Structure formats: C-alpha cells, structure tokens
PDB file of N, CA and C in Angstrom:
ATOM      1  N   GLU A   1      91.360 107.986  98.036  1.00 69.00           N
ATOM      2  CA  GLU A   1      91.258 108.310  96.630  1.00 69.00           C
ATOM      3  C   GLU A   1      91.446 107.080  95.759  1.00 69.00           C
ATOM      4  N   LEU A   2      92.438 106.257  96.085  1.00 79.00           N
ATOM      5  CA  LEU A   2      92.712 105.094  95.253  1.00 79.00           C
ATOM      6  C   LEU A   2      91.541 104.119  95.220  1.00 79.00           C
ATOM      7  N   LEU A   3      90.813 104.036  96.314  1.00 79.00           N
ATOM      8  CA  LEU A   3      89.676 103.117  96.377  1.00 79.00           C
ATOM      9  C   LEU A   3      88.415 103.703  95.749  1.00 79.00           C
ATOM     10  N   ARG A   4      88.440 104.998  95.501  1.00 88.00           N
ATOM     11  CA  ARG A   4      87.283 105.720  94.953  1.00 88.00           C
ATOM     12  C   ARG A   4      86.052 105.588  95.857  1.00 88.00           C
ATOM     13  N   VAL A   5      86.315 105.576  97.149  1.00 87.00           N
ATOM     14  CA  VAL A   5      85.260 105.532  98.149  1.00 87.00           C
ATOM     15  C   VAL A   5      85.488 106.708  99.083  1.00 87.00           C
ATOM     16  N   PRO A   6      84.474 107.560  99.261  1.00 90.00           N
ATOM     17  CA  PRO A   6      84.648 108.678 100.190  1.00 90.00           C
ATOM     18  C   PRO A   6      84.940 108.156 101.602  1.00 90.00           C
ATOM     19  N   ALA A   7      85.823 108.822 102.289  1.00 87.00           N
ATOM     20  CA  ALA A   7      86.193 108.411 103.650  1.00 87.00           C
ATOM     21  C   ALA A   7      84.970 108.314 104.545  1.00 87.00           C
ATOM     22  N   SER A   8      84.006 109.186 104.352  1.00 88.00           N
ATOM     23  CA  SER A   8      82.806 109.194 105.193  1.00 88.00           C
ATOM     24  C   SER A   8      81.964 107.933 105.012  1.00 88.00           C
ATOM     25  N   GLU A   9      82.236 107.157 103.967  1.00 90.00           N
ATOM     26  CA  GLU A   9      81.481 105.936 103.705  1.00 90.00           C
ATOM     27  C   GLU A   9      82.265 104.673 104.047  1.00 90.00           C
ATOM     28  N   MET A  10      83.420 104.838 104.696  1.00 90.00           N
ATOM     29  CA  MET A  10      84.190 103.648 105.046  1.00 90.00           C
ATOM     30  C   MET A  10      84.388 103.544 106.550  1.00 90.00           C
ATOM     31  N   ALA A  11      84.537 102.315 106.991  1.00 91.00           N
ATOM     32  CA  ALA A  11      84.817 102.055 108.399  1.00 91.00           C
ATOM     33  C   ALA A  11      86.271 101.637 108.531  1.00 91.00           C
ATOM     34  N   VAL A  12      86.933 102.172 109.532  1.00 93.00           N
ATOM     35  CA  VAL A  12      88.321 101.839 109.801  1.00 93.00           C
ATOM     36  C   VAL A  12      88.375 101.136 111.150  1.00 93.00           C
ATOM     37  N   LEU A  13      88.891  99.925 111.173  1.00 93.00           N
ATOM     38  CA  LEU A  13      89.076  99.164 112.404  1.00 93.00           C
ATOM     39  C   LEU A  13      90.541  99.334 112.787  1.00 93.00           C
ATOM     40  N   GLU A  14      90.787  99.980 113.902  1.00 92.00           N
ATOM     41  CA  GLU A  14      92.155 100.397 114.221  1.00 92.00           C
ATOM     42  C   GLU A  14      92.481 100.150 115.671  1.00 92.00           C
ATOM     43  N   ASP A  15      93.762  99.828 115.936  1.00 90.00           N
ATOM     44  CA  ASP A  15      94.185  99.587 117.317  1.00 90.00           C
ATOM     45  C   ASP A  15      95.281 100.541 117.774  1.00 90.00           C
ATOM     46  N   SER A  16      95.698 101.457 116.925  1.00 90.00           N
ATOM     47  CA  SER A  16      96.781 102.361 117.323  1.00 90.00           C
ATOM     48  C   SER A  16      96.296 103.801 117.424  1.00 90.00           C
ATOM     49  N   VAL A  17      96.974 104.561 118.248  1.00 89.00           N
ATOM     50  CA  VAL A  17      96.630 105.972 118.435  1.00 89.00           C
ATOM     51  C   VAL A  17      96.773 106.729 117.114  1.00 89.00           C
ATOM     52  N   ASN A  18      97.912 106.589 116.448  1.00 92.00           N
ATOM     53  CA  ASN A  18      98.131 107.324 115.200  1.00 92.00           C
ATOM     54  C   ASN A  18      97.159 106.907 114.108  1.00 92.00           C
ATOM     55  N   GLY A  19      96.856 105.628 114.039  1.00 92.00           N
ATOM     56  CA  GLY A  19      95.893 105.147 113.057  1.00 92.00           C
ATOM     57  C   GLY A  19      94.509 105.716 113.294  1.00 92.00           C
ATOM     58  N   CYS A  20      94.079 105.766 114.561  1.00 92.00           N
ATOM     59  CA  CYS A  20      92.775 106.344 114.892  1.00 92.00           C
ATOM     60  C   CYS A  20      92.741 107.831 114.571  1.00 92.00           C
ATOM     61  N   ARG A  21      93.807 108.531 114.926  1.00 93.00           N
ATOM     62  CA  ARG A  21      93.859 109.961 114.614  1.00 93.00           C
ATOM     63  C   ARG A  21      93.773 110.209 113.113  1.00 93.00           C
ATOM     64  N   ALA A  22      94.492 109.434 112.329  1.00 94.00           N
ATOM     65  CA  ALA A  22      94.481 109.601 110.871  1.00 94.00           C
ATOM     66  C   ALA A  22      93.108 109.302 110.292  1.00 94.00           C
ATOM     67  N   ALA A  23      92.473 108.251 110.774  1.00 94.00           N
ATOM     68  CA  ALA A  23      91.155 107.883 110.267  1.00 94.00           C
ATOM     69  C   ALA A  23      90.101 108.922 110.637  1.00 94.00           C
ATOM     70  N   VAL A  24      90.159 109.434 111.860  1.00 95.00           N
ATOM     71  CA  VAL A  24      89.243 110.493 112.285  1.00 95.00           C
ATOM     72  C   VAL A  24      89.466 111.742 111.427  1.00 95.00           C
ATOM     73  N   ALA A  25      90.723 112.108 111.219  1.00 95.00           N
ATOM     74  CA  ALA A  25      91.041 113.299 110.417  1.00 95.00           C
ATOM     75  C   ALA A  25      90.560 113.148 108.979  1.00 95.00           C
ATOM     76  N   ALA A  26      90.558 111.918 108.467  1.00 93.00           N
ATOM     77  CA  ALA A  26      90.095 111.670 107.105  1.00 93.00           C
ATOM     78  C   ALA A  26      88.575 111.699 106.994  1.00 93.00           C
ATOM     79  N   GLY A  27      87.900 111.609 108.146  1.00 94.00           N
ATOM     80  CA  GLY A  27      86.441 111.628 108.143  1.00 94.00           C
ATOM     81  C   GLY A  27      85.803 110.259 108.088  1.00 94.00           C
ATOM     82  N   ALA A  28      86.575 109.212 108.351  1.00 94.00           N
ATOM     83  CA  ALA A  28      86.049 107.852 108.317  1.00 94.00           C
ATOM     84  C   ALA A  28      85.316 107.522 109.614  1.00 94.00           C
ATOM     85  N   VAL A  29      84.496 106.474 109.563  1.00 93.00           N
ATOM     86  CA  VAL A  29      83.871 105.926 110.757  1.00 93.00           C
ATOM     87  C   VAL A  29      84.931 105.060 111.424  1.00 93.00           C
ATOM     88  N   VAL A  30      85.279 105.376 112.667  1.00 94.00           N
ATOM     89  CA  VAL A  30      86.389 104.704 113.324  1.00 94.00           C
ATOM     90  C   VAL A  30      85.886 103.786 114.433  1.00 94.00           C
ATOM     91  N   VAL A  31      86.303 102.527 114.348  1.00 94.00           N
ATOM     92  CA  VAL A  31      86.066 101.550 115.399  1.00 94.00           C
ATOM     93  C   VAL A  31      87.423 101.277 116.029  1.00 94.00           C
ATOM     94  N   ALA A  32      87.571 101.656 117.275  1.00 92.00           N
ATOM     95  CA  ALA A  32      88.840 101.487 117.977  1.00 92.00           C
ATOM     96  C   ALA A  32      88.831 100.193 118.771  1.00 92.00           C
ATOM     97  N   VAL A  33      89.854  99.400 118.553  1.00 89.00           N
ATOM     98  CA  VAL A  33      90.045  98.155 119.283  1.00 89.00           C
ATOM     99  C   VAL A  33      91.433  98.252 119.912  1.00 89.00           C
ATOM    100  N   PRO A  34      91.523  98.966 121.025  1.00 79.00           N
ATOM    101  CA  PRO A  34      92.849  99.236 121.594  1.00 79.00           C
ATOM    102  C   PRO A  34      93.558  97.988 122.088  1.00 79.00           C
ATOM    103  N   SER A  35      94.852  97.947 121.826  1.00 75.00           N
ATOM    104  CA  SER A  35      95.652  96.843 122.329  1.00 75.00           C
ATOM    105  C   SER A  35      96.039  97.084 123.787  1.00 75.00           C
ATOM    106  N   VAL A  36      95.937  98.330 124.233  1.00 68.00           N
ATOM    107  CA  VAL A  36      96.204  98.706 125.616  1.00 68.00           C
ATOM    108  C   VAL A  36      94.991  99.498 126.106  1.00 68.00           C
ATOM    109  N   GLN A  37      94.335  99.014 127.148  1.00 67.00           N
ATOM    110  CA  GLN A  37      93.158  99.697 127.675  1.00 67.00           C
ATOM    111  C   GLN A  37      93.478 101.151 128.026  1.00 67.00           C
ATOM    112  N   GLY A  38      92.621 102.044 127.603  1.00 75.00           N
ATOM    113  CA  GLY A  38      92.761 103.452 127.936  1.00 75.00           C
ATOM    114  C   GLY A  38      93.646 104.230 126.980  1.00 75.00           C
ATOM    115  N   ALA A  39      94.367 103.543 126.102  1.00 75.00           N
ATOM    116  CA  ALA A  39      95.313 104.229 125.219  1.00 75.00           C
ATOM    117  C   ALA A  39      94.626 105.161 124.235  1.00 75.00           C
ATOM    118  N   LEU A  40      93.390 104.872 123.862  1.00 80.00           N
ATOM    119  CA  LEU A  40      92.701 105.664 122.856  1.00 80.00           C
ATOM    120  C   LEU A  40      91.596 106.541 123.431  1.00 80.00           C
ATOM    121  N   ASP A  41      91.509 106.613 124.751  1.00 81.00           N
ATOM    122  CA  ASP A  41      90.419 107.348 125.392  1.00 81.00           C
ATOM    123  C   ASP A  41      90.416 108.840 125.081  1.00 81.00           C
ATOM    124  N   ALA A  42      91.567 109.432 124.860  1.00 81.00           N
ATOM    125  CA  ALA A  42      91.650 110.873 124.661  1.00 81.00           C
ATOM    126  C   ALA A  42      91.352 111.316 123.233  1.00 81.00           C
ATOM    127  N   ILE A  43      91.163 110.385 122.320  1.00 87.00           N
ATOM    128  CA  ILE A  43      90.932 110.739 120.922  1.00 87.00           C
ATOM    129  C   ILE A  43      89.440 110.958 120.695  1.00 87.00           C
ATOM    130  N   GLU A  44      89.089 112.164 120.283  1.00 91.00           N
ATOM    131  CA  GLU A  44      87.697 112.482 119.977  1.00 91.00           C
ATOM    132  C   GLU A  44      87.383 112.070 118.551  1.00 91.00           C
ATOM    133  N   GLY A  45      86.155 111.678 118.303  1.00 92.00           N
ATOM    134  CA  GLY A  45      85.725 111.339 116.960  1.00 92.00           C
ATOM    135  C   GLY A  45      85.661 109.849 116.689  1.00 92.00           C
ATOM    136  N   ILE A  46      86.095 109.046 117.653  1.00 91.00           N
ATOM    137  CA  ILE A  46      85.983 107.595 117.496  1.00 91.00           C
ATOM    138  C   ILE A  46      84.520 107.224 117.693  1.00 91.00           C
ATOM    139  N   ARG A  47      83.943 106.533 116.732  1.00 91.00           N
ATOM    140  CA  ARG A  47      82.522 106.189 116.792  1.00 91.00           C
ATOM    141  C   ARG A  47      82.238 105.094 117.796  1.00 91.00           C
ATOM    142  N   LEU A  48      83.140 104.125 117.899  1.00 91.00           N
ATOM    143  CA  LEU A  48      82.892 102.972 118.756  1.00 91.00           C
ATOM    144  C   LEU A  48      84.210 102.466 119.319  1.00 91.00           C
ATOM    145  N   ARG A  49      84.214 102.171 120.613  1.00 90.00           N
ATOM    146  CA  ARG A  49      85.380 101.558 121.265  1.00 90.00           C
ATOM    147  C   ARG A  49      84.953 100.198 121.796  1.00 90.00           C
ATOM    148  N   VAL A  50      85.653  99.158 121.384  1.00 90.00           N
ATOM    149  CA  VAL A  50      85.328  97.803 121.818  1.00 90.00           C
ATOM    150  C   VAL A  50      86.608  97.093 122.231  1.00 90.00           C
ATOM    151  N   SER A  51      86.462  96.048 123.019  1.00 88.00           N
ATOM    152  CA  SER A  51      87.641  95.290 123.447  1.00 88.00           C
ATOM    153  C   SER A  51      87.958  94.142 122.496  1.00 88.00           C
ATOM    154  N   SER A  52      87.020  93.829 121.596  1.00 89.00           N
ATOM    155  CA  SER A  52      87.222  92.733 120.651  1.00 89.00           C
ATOM    156  C   SER A  52      86.403  92.993 119.392  1.00 89.00           C
ATOM    157  N   LEU A  53      86.916  92.543 118.250  1.00 87.00           N
ATOM    158  CA  LEU A  53      86.148  92.660 117.003  1.00 87.00           C
ATOM    159  C   LEU A  53      84.955  91.713 116.998  1.00 87.00           C
ATOM    160  N   ARG A  54      84.882  90.830 117.966  1.00 89.00           N
ATOM    161  CA  ARG A  54      83.731  89.928 118.088  1.00 89.00           C
ATOM    162  C   ARG A  54      82.544  90.596 118.773  1.00 89.00           C
ATOM    163  N   ASP A  55      82.727  91.800 119.262  1.00 92.00           N
ATOM    164  CA  ASP A  55      81.659  92.542 119.933  1.00 92.00           C
ATOM    165  C   ASP A  55      80.499  92.757 118.955  1.00 92.00           C
ATOM    166  N   ALA A  56      79.295  92.450 119.377  1.00 93.00           N
ATOM    167  CA  ALA A  56      78.109  92.572 118.530  1.00 93.00           C
ATOM    168  C   ALA A  56      77.904  93.996 118.016  1.00 93.00           C
ATOM    169  N   GLU A  57      78.365  94.994 118.756  1.00 93.00           N
ATOM    170  CA  GLU A  57      78.207  96.380 118.317  1.00 93.00           C
ATOM    171  C   GLU A  57      78.961  96.657 117.020  1.00 93.00           C
ATOM    172  N   VAL A  58      80.080  95.978 116.797  1.00 92.00           N
ATOM    173  CA  VAL A  58      80.841  96.142 115.553  1.00 92.00           C
ATOM    174  C   VAL A  58      79.979  95.691 114.375  1.00 92.00           C
ATOM    175  N   TYR A  59      79.379  94.518 114.489  1.00 92.00           N
ATOM    176  CA  TYR A  59      78.540  93.990 113.421  1.00 92.00           C
ATOM    177  C   TYR A  59      77.326  94.880 113.182  1.00 92.00           C
ATOM    178  N   HIS A  60      76.754  95.386 114.247  1.00 93.00           N
ATOM    179  CA  HIS A  60      75.592  96.276 114.123  1.00 93.00           C
ATOM    180  C   HIS A  60      75.989  97.560 113.386  1.00 93.00           C
ATOM    181  N   LEU A  61      77.097  98.154 113.767  1.00 90.00           N
ATOM    182  CA  LEU A  61      77.560  99.384 113.120  1.00 90.00           C
ATOM    183  C   LEU A  61      77.821  99.159 111.636  1.00 90.00           C
ATOM    184  N   LEU A  62      78.394  98.018 111.286  1.00 89.00           N
ATOM    185  CA  LEU A  62      78.723  97.720 109.900  1.00 89.00           C
ATOM    186  C   LEU A  62      77.536  97.187 109.105  1.00 89.00           C
ATOM    187  N   GLY A  63      76.420  96.967 109.783  1.00 89.00           N
ATOM    188  CA  GLY A  63      75.227  96.493 109.090  1.00 89.00           C
ATOM    189  C   GLY A  63      75.270  95.035 108.694  1.00 89.00           C
ATOM    190  N   VAL A  64      76.018  94.230 109.436  1.00 89.00           N
ATOM    191  CA  VAL A  64      76.112  92.804 109.141  1.00 89.00           C
ATOM    192  C   VAL A  64      74.912  92.105 109.790  1.00 89.00           C
ATOM    193  N   PRO A  65      74.058  91.479 108.994  1.00 84.00           N
ATOM    194  CA  PRO A  65      72.872  90.847 109.566  1.00 84.00           C
ATOM    195  C   PRO A  65      73.213  89.592 110.363  1.00 84.00           C
ATOM    196  N   GLY A  66      72.331  89.270 111.302  1.00 71.00           N
ATOM    197  CA  GLY A  66      72.449  88.033 112.059  1.00 71.00           C
ATOM    198  C   GLY A  66      73.394  88.078 113.250  1.00 71.00           C
ATOM    199  N   HIS A  67      73.854  89.251 113.619  1.00 67.00           N
ATOM    200  CA  HIS A  67      74.754  89.339 114.770  1.00 67.00           C
ATOM    201  C   HIS A  67      74.168  90.227 115.830  1.00 67.00           C
TER     202      HIS A  67
END
C-alpha cells in the first residue's frame, strides 16, 4: 500500500521461508534464492527458484534487456 504498487505487479527476491510465504500470500511474483538448498521446496506459488541472483532467468523474468 505504501508504495502504491499492486503486489501482483512487483517482484520479491527472497531467501527465507517466512519471506517467501508472505510474498506469495500477498500475490507478488516471488523469486526464491534459498540460503539452504531445499529449504523452500515445499512452498507453492514461488515463480522461480535459483541458486544465485546472477542466474539469467532472474533477468529474463524481470525484463532486464541484454542478459
């Protein structure tokens, strides 16, 4: 609300279980970058799981050209 941006139009880059759950519940696009492999596997609604923010799929999802 404070940002005046609908949750469905924002991307959340998150590494924690609670953060991913909150972002999914809010309706945001969630990119999970787990600090512990497998920790976020049980959470439904995560759009993308990557091991690093340098993963080209992150840039593609966010629409960043040239990556």
